[in-house]
Short mmCIF file of C-alpha atoms in Angstrom, two decimals:
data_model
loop_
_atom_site.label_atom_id
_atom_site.label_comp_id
_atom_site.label_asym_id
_atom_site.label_seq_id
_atom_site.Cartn_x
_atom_site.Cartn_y
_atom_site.Cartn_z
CA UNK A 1 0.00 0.00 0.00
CA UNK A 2 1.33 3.38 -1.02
CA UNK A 3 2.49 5.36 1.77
CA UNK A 4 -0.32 7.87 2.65
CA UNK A 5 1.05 11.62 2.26
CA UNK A 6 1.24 13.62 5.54
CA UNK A 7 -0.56 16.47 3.95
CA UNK A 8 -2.99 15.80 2.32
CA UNK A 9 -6.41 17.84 2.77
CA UNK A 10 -9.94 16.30 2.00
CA UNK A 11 -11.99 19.71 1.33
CA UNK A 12 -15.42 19.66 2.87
CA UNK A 13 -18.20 19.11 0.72
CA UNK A 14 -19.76 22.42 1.27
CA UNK A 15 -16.56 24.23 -0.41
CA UNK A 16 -12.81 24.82 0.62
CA UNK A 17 -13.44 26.16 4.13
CA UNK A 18 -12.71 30.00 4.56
CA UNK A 19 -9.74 31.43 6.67
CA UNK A 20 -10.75 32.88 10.02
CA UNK A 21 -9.97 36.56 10.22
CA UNK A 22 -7.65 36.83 12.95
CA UNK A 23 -8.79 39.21 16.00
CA UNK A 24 -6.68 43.00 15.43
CA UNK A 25 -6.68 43.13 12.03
CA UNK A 26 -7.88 46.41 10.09
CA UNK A 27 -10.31 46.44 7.77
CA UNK A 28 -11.87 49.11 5.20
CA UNK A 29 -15.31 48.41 4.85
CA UNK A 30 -18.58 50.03 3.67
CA UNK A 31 -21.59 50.51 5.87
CA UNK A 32 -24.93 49.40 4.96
CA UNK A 33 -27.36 49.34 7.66
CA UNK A 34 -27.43 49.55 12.01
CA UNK A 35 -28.39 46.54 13.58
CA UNK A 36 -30.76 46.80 16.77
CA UNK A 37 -28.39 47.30 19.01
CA UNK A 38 -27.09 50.04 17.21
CA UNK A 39 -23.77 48.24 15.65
CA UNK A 40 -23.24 49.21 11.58
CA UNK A 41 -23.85 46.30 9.47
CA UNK A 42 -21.55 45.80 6.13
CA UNK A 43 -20.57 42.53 3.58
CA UNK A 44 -17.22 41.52 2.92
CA UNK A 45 -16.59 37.81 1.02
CA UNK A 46 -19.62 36.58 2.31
CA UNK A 47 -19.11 37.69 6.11
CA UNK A 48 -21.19 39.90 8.04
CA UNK A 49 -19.40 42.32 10.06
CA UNK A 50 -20.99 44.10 13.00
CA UNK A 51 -19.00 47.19 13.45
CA UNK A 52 -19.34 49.33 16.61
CA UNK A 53 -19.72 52.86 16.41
CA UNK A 54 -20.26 52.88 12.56
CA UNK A 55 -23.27 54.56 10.81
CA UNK A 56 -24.88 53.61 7.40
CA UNK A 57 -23.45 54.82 4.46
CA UNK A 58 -20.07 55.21 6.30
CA UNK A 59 -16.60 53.93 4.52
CA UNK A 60 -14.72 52.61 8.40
CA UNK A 61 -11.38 50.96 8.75
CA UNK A 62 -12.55 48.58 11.32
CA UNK A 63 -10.27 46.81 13.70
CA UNK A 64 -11.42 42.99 14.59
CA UNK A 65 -12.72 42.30 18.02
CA UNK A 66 -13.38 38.29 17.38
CA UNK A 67 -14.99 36.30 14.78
CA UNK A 68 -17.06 33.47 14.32
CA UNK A 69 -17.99 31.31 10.96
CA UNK A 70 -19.26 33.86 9.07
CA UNK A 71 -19.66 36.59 11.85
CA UNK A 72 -17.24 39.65 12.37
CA UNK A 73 -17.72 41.73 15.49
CA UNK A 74 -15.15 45.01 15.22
CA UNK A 75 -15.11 48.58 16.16
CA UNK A 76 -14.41 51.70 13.86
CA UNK A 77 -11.32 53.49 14.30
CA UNK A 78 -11.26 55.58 12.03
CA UNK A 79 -14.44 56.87 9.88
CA UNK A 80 -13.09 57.59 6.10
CA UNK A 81 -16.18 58.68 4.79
CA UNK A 82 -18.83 60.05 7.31
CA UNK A 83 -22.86 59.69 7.47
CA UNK A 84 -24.91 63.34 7.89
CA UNK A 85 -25.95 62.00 10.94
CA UNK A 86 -22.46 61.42 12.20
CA UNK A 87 -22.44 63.86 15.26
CA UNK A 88 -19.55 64.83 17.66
CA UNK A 89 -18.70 62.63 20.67
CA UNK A 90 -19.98 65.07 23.63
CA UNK A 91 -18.16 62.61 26.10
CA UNK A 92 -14.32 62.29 25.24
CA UNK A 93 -14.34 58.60 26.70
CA UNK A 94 -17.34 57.96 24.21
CA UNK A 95 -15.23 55.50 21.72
CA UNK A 96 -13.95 53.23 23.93
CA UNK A 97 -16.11 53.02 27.25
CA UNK A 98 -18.86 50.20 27.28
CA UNK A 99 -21.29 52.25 28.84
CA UNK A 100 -22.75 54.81 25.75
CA UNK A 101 -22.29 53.28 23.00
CA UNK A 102 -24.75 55.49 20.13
CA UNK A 103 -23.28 59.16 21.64
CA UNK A 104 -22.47 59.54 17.81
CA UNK A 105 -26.23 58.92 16.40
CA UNK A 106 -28.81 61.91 17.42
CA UNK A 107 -31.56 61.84 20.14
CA UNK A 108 -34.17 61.59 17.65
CA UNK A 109 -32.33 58.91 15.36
CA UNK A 110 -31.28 57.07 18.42
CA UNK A 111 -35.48 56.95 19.79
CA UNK A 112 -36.28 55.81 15.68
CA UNK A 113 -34.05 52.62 16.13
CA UNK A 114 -35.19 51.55 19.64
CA UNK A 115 -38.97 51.96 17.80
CA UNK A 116 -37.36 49.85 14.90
CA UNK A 117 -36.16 47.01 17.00
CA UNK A 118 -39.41 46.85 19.17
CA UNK A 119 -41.55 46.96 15.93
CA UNK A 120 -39.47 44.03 14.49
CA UNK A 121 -39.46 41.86 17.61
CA UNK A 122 -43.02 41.90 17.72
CA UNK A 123 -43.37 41.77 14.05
CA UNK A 124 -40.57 38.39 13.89
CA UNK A 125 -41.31 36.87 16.81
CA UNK A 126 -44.84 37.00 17.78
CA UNK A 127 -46.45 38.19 14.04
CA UNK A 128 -48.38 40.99 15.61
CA UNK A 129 -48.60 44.66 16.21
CA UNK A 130 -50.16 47.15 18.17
CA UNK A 131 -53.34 48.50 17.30
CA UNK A 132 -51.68 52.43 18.18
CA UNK A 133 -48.21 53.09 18.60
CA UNK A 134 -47.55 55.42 21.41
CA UNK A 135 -45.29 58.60 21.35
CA UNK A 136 -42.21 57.13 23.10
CA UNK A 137 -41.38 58.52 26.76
CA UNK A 138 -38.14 60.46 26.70
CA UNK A 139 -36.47 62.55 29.20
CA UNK A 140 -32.91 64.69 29.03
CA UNK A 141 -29.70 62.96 26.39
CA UNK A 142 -27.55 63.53 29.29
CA UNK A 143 -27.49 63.86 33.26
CA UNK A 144 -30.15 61.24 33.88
CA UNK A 145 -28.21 57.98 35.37
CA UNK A 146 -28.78 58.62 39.35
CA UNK A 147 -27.42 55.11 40.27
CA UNK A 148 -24.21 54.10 38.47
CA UNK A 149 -21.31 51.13 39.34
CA UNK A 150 -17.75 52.26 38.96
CA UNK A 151 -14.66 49.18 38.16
CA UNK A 152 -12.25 49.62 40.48
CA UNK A 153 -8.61 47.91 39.11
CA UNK A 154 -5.24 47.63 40.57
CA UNK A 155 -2.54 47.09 38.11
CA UNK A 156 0.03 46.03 40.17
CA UNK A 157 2.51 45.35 37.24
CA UNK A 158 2.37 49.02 36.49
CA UNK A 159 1.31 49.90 40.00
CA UNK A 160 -1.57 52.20 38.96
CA UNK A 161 -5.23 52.18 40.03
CA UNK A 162 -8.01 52.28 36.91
CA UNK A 163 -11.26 53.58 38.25
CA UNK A 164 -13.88 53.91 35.82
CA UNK A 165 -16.46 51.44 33.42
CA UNK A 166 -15.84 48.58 31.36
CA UNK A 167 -14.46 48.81 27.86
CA UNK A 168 -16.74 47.71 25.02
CA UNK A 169 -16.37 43.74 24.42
CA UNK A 170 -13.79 43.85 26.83
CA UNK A 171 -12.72 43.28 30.59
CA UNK A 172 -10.39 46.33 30.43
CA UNK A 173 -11.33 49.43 32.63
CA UNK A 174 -11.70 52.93 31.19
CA UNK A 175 -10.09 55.38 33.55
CA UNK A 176 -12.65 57.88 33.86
CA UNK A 177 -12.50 61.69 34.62
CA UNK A 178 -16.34 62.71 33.90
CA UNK A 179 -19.55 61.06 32.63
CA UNK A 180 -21.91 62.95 31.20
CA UNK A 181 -24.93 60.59 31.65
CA UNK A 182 -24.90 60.67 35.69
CA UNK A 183 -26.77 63.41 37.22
CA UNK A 184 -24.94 66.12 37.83
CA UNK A 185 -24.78 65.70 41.77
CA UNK A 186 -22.54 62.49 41.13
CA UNK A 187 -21.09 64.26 38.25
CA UNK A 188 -20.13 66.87 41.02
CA UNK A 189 -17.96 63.93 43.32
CA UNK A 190 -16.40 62.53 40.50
CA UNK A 191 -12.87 64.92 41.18
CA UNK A 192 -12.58 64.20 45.03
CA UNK A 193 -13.91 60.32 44.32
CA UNK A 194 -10.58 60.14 42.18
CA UNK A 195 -8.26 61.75 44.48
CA UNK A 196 -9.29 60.44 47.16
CA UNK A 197 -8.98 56.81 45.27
CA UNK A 198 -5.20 57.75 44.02
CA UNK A 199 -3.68 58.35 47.34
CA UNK A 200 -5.06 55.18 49.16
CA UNK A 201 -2.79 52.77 50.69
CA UNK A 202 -4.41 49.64 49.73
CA UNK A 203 -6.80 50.40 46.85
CA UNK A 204 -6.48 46.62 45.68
CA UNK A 205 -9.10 45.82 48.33
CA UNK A 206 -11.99 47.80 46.79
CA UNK A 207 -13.52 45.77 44.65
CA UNK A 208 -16.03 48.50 42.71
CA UNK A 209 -18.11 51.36 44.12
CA UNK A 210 -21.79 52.21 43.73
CA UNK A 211 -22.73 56.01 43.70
CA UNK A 212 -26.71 57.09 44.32
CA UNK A 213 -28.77 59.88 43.76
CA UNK A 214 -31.79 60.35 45.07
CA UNK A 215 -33.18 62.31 48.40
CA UNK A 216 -29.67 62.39 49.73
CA UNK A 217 -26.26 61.21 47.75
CA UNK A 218 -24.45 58.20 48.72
CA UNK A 219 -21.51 55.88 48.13
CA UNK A 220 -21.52 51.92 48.51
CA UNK A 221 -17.64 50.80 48.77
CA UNK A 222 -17.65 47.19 47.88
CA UNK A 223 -14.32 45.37 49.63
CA UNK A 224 -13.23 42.14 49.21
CA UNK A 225 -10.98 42.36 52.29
CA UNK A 226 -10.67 44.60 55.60
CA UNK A 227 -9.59 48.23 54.52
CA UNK A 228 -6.75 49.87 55.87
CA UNK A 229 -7.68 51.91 58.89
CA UNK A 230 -5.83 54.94 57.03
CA UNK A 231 -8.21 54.39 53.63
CA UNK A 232 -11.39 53.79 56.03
CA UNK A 233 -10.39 57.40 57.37
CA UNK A 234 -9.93 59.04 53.86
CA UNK A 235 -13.11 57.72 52.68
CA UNK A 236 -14.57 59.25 55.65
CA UNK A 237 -13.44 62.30 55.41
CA UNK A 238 -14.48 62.50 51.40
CA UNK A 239 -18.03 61.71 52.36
CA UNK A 240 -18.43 64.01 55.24
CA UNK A 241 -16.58 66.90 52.98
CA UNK A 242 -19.31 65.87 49.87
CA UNK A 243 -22.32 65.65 51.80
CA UNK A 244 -22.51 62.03 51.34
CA UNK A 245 -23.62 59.06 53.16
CA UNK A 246 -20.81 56.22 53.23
CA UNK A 247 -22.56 52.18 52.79
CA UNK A 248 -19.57 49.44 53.36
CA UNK A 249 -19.91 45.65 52.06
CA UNK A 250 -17.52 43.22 52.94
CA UNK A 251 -18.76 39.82 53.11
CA UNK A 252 -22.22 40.50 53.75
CA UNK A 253 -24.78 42.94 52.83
CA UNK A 254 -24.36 46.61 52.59
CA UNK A 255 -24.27 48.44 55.66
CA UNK A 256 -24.32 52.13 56.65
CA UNK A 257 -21.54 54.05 58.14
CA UNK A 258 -24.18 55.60 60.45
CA UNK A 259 -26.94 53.42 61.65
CA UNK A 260 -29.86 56.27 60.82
CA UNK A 261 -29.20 57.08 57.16
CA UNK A 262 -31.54 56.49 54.93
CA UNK A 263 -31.91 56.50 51.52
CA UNK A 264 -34.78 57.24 48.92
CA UNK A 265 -36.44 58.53 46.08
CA UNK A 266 -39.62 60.74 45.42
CA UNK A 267 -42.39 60.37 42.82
CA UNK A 268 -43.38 64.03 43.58
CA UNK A 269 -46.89 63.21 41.13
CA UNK A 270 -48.40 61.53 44.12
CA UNK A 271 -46.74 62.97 46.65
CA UNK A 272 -44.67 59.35 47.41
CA UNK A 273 -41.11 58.93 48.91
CA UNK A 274 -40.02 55.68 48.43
CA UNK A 275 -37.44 54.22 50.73
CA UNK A 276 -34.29 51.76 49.73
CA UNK A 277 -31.12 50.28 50.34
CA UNK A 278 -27.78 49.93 48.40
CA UNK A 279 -28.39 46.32 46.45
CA UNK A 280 -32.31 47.16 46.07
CA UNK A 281 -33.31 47.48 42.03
CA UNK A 282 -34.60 51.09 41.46
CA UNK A 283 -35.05 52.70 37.82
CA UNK A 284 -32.03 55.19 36.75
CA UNK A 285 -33.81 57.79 35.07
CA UNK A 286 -35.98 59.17 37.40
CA UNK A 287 -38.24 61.68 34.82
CA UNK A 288 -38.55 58.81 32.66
CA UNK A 289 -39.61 56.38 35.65
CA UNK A 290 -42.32 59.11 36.65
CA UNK A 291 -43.23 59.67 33.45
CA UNK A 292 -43.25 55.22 32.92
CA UNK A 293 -45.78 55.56 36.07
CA UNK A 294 -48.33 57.57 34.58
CA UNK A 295 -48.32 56.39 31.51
CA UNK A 296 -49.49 52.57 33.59
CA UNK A 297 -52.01 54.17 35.34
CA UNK A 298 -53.48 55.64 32.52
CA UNK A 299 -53.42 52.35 30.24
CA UNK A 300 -54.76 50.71 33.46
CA UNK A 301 -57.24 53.40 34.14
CA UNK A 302 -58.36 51.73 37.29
CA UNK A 303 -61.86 52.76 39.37
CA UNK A 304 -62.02 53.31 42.77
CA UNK A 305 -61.76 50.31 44.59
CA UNK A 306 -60.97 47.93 41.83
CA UNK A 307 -58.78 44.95 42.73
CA UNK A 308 -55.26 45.51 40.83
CA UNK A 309 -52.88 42.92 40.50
CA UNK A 310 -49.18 44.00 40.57
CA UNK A 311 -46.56 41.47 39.49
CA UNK A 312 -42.74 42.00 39.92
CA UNK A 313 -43.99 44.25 42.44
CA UNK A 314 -40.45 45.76 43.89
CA UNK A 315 -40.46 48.43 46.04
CA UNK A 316 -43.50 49.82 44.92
CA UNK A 317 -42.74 51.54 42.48
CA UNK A 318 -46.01 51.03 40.83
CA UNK A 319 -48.06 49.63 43.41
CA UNK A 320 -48.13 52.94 45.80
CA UNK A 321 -49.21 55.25 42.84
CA UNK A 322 -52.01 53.08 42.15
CA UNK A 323 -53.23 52.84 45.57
CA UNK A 324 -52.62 56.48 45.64
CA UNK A 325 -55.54 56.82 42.83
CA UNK A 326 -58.17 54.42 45.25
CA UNK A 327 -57.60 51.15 43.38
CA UNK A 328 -56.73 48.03 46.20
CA UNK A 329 -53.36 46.79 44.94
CA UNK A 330 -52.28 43.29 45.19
CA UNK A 331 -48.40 43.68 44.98
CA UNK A 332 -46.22 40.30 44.32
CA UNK A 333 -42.75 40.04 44.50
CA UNK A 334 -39.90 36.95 44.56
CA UNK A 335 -37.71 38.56 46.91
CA UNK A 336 -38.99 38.46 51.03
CA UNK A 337 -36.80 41.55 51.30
CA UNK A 338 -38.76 43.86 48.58
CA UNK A 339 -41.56 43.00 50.01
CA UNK A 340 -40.87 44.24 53.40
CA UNK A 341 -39.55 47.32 51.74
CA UNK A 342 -42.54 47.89 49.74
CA UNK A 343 -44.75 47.32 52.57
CA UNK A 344 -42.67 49.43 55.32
CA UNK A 345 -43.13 52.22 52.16
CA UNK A 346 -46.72 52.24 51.94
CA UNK A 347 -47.29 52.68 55.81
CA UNK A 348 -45.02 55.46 55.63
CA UNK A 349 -46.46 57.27 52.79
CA UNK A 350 -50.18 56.74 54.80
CA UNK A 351 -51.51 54.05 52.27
CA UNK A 352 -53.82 51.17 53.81
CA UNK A 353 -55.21 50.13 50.08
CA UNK A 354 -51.89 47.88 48.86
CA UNK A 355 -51.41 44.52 50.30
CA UNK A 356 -47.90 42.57 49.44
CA UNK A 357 -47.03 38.84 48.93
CA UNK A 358 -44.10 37.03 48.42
CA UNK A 359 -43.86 34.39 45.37
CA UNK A 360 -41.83 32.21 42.95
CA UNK A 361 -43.56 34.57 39.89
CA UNK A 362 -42.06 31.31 37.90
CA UNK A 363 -44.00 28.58 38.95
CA UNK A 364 -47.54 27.79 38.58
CA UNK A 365 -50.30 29.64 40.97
CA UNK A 366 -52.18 26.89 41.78
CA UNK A 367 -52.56 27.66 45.53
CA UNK A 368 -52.01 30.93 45.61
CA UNK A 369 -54.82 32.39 47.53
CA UNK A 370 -53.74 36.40 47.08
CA UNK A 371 -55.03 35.46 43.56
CA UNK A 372 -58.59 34.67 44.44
CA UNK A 373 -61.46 36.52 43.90
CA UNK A 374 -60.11 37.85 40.13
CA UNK A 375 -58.51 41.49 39.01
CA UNK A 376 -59.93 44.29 37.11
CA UNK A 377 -56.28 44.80 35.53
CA UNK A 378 -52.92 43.33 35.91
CA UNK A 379 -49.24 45.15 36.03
CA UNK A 380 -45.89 43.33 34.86
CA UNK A 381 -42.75 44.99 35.13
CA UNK A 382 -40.66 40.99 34.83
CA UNK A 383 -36.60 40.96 34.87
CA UNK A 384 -35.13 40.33 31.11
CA UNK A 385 -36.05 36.87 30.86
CA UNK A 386 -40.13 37.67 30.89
CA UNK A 387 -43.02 36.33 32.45
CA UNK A 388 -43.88 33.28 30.64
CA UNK A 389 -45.22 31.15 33.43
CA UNK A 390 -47.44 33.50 34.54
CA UNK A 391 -48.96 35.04 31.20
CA UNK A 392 -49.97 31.16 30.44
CA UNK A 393 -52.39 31.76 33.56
CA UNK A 394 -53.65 34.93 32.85
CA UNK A 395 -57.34 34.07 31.73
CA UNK A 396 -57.22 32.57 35.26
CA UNK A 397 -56.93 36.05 36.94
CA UNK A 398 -59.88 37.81 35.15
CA UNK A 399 -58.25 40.77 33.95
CA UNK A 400 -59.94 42.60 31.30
CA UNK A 401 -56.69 44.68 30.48
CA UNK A 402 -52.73 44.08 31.03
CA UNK A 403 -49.88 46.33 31.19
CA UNK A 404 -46.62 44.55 30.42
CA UNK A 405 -43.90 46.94 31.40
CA UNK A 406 -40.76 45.53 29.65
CA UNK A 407 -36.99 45.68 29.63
CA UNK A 408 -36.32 43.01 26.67
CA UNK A 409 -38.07 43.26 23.85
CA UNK A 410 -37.34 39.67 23.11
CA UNK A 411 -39.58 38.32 25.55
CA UNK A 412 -41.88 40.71 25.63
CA UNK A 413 -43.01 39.55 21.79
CA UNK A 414 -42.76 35.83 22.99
CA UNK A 415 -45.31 36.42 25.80
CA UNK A 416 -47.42 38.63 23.41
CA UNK A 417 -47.65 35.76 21.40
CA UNK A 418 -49.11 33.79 24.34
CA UNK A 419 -51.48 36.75 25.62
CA UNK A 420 -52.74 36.67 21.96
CA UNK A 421 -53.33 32.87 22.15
CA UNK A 422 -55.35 33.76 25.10
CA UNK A 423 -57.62 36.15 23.66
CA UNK A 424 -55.84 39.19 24.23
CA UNK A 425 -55.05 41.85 21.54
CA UNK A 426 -52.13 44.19 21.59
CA UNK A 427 -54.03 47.21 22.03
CA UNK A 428 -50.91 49.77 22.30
CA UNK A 429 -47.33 49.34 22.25
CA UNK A 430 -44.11 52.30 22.79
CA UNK A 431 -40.70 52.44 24.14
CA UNK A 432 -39.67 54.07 27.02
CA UNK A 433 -36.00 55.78 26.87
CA UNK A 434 -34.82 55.18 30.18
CA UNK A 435 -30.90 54.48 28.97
CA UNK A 436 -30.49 57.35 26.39
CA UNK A 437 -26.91 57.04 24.16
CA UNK A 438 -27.42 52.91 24.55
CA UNK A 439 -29.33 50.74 22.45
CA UNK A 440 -30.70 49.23 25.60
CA UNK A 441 -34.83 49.05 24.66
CA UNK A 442 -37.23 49.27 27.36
CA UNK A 443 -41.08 49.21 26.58
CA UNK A 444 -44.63 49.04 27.43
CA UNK A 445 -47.51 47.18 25.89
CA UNK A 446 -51.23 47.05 27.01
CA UNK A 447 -53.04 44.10 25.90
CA UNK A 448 -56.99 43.85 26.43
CA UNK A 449 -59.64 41.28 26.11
CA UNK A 450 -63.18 40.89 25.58
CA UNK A 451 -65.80 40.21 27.19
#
């Protein structure tokens, strides 16, 4: 037998199989069209390349971030030919920070693609659309984030400390020296944060921090081992200077410097104060939230002393407003904690109409008794990954109308599709711009049934 040759190929029978392009290398390329989460979209040799911060009709040399089969993911560095609605950076970290990634499309182009990929999800995934499209809620481009989480790096090759956000597609940190998204009280700390931060003894020990806005200001400093009594005292003195309260977490849960402070947020429409604690979710644009809250209660237009079912309930973020109004609110929650919170926040804001349950929102309600007796309307505001389980046993609860308050337009279409299977029809539909300068889509639907 002839002596087999040591390199010999047998080609695939789909074709001689392509190179892969190898992660750094540049690329010219022309743009064609954004993808929904705001990447350009252009053709090269049969490969589609997702290019961040690339506009349609642009000419980009792109740099390669990774690639798979027949997908390129890469960023622009350098636009050759520019689109008309190519605008100016206003943030000089804009290009390479993970955190705003479409600072170079307009407001109003930025609030036409977030309509775009809602419209499409629903369209694709569930084969329906609203009977209206709303106006979408908007608030200001820039100084809306009150609650941001800061990296917090020590290189200790180099022996310098990186304080800022995550790079796009990447672990790295962005040293930060402003952001123009926070509000402009955390804006304000940013200069003594970092100086106070450069001259510690032991930064290596801080593992990020957490800066809030709300009815006071205040800083969670998240450790992963005891700080140095020196660095306890700097960061002491940096909050008392700033007017800020100081939150510590080691190995536990957050905990306050002092004992009494408290932390919280108004929804001055109803004349609520909602308390919370570092770790607790809460919405980051707070005229979008309050704008979010009564554009429910209108789509839920509730009567006095209707029964109200409020799912993902929180802190009460929608619950209180709604028993504000008269309706009695049945608010449901996963975490034992929330609930506690919501409930200690309606008997401080007065309210004796909401009444609060803990539940796995993911399993069946089969013995649930808060659900007896029916609801006029039901309220979801579910995490990312929906609210399957408990749209299946809708029909069960009675509602005539539903307001699905949604962060992932994803599942939002798949459980439209379901609603519509139970008789439902997508009545209205419109996003809600709580991140502006990210493709991040939230949205809200209202679904109603006959009779």
């Amino acid at each position: 037998m002839a002596k087999r040759s040591g390199g010999l190929r047998f080609q695939p029978s789909g074709g001689e199989k392509k190179a892969q392009v190898p992660t750094g290398k540049k690329q010219r390329l022309g743009i064609e069209r954004l993808a929904n989460d705001g990447r350009g979209i252009g053709f090269i040799e049969g490969r589609t390349w997702f290019v961040e911060g690339a506009l349609p009709g642009e000419t980009v040399e792109a740099r390669v971030l990774g690639a798979r089969s027949q997908v390129v993911e890469a960023r622009s560095e350098r636009v050759l030919t520019a689109s008309e609605q190519r605008r100016l950076e206003p943030c000089p970290h804009a290009r390479v920070c993970g955190g705003c990634n479409l600072q170079h499309l307009p407001a109003g182009d930025q609030l036409a693609l977030k309509q775009r990929s809602l419209a499409e999800q629903l369209s694709r995934l569930a084969s329906i659309e609203p009977t209206t499209w709303a106006a979408p809620l908007s608030g200001p481009e820039f100084g809306y984030r009150r609650r941001a989480r800061l990296a917090v790096r020590w290189d200790n090759k180099d022996r310098r400390l990186d304080v800022g956000f995550r790079a796009s597609a990447s672990q790295d940190i962005v040293a930060i020296r402003e952001c123009h998204v926070l509000v402009q009280p955390l804006q304000a700390l940013l200069p003594a944060l970092l100086t106070t931060l450069h001259v510690m003894d032991k930064p290596q020990v801080i593992g990020h921090l957490e800066l809030f806005s709300g009815t006071v200001e205040a800083m969670l400093v998240r450790h992963t081992a005891a700080l140095a009594a020196t660095d306890l005292q700097r960061l002491e003195t940096f909050a008392r200077e700033q007017g800020v309260q100081l939150w510590l977490q080691g190995e536990g849960g957050p905990q306050p410097l002092e004992p009494a402070y408290t932390l919280g947020y108004r929804l001055p429409a109803w004349d609520l104060e909602l308390a919370w604690r570092p770790g607790d979710f809460v919405q980051v644009n707070a005229p979008v939230n309050e704008a979010m809250v009564a554009q429910a209660l209108e789509w839920l237009a509730p009567q006095a002393g209707e029964r109200v079912l409020d799912l993902f309930s929180g802190l009460g973020n929608f619950t209180l407003p709604l028993a504000r109004i008269g309706a009695q609110v049945v608010a449901v929650e996963g975490s034992e904690q929330m609930v506690e919170r919501a409930r200690t926040n309606a008997e401080h804001n007065g309210l004796d109409g909401a009444h609060f349950y803990q539940a796995d929102l993911s399993k069946p309600l089969v013995e649930a008794q808060w659900a007896e007796g029916g609801f006029a309307a039901v309220l979801l505001d579910p995490p990312r990954d929906g609210a399957l389980e408990i749209v299946r046993q809708m029909t069960t609860l009675g509602a005539r109308r539903v307001v699905y308050v949604s962060c992932n337009p994803a599942t939002l279409a798949r459980d439209a599709a379901e609603l519509v299977r139970q008789g439902y029809r997508l009545e209205r539909a419109g996003v809600l711009d709580m991140f502006p300068q990210t493709a991040h889509v939230e949205a809200m639907a209202l679904f109603e049934r006959s009779a």
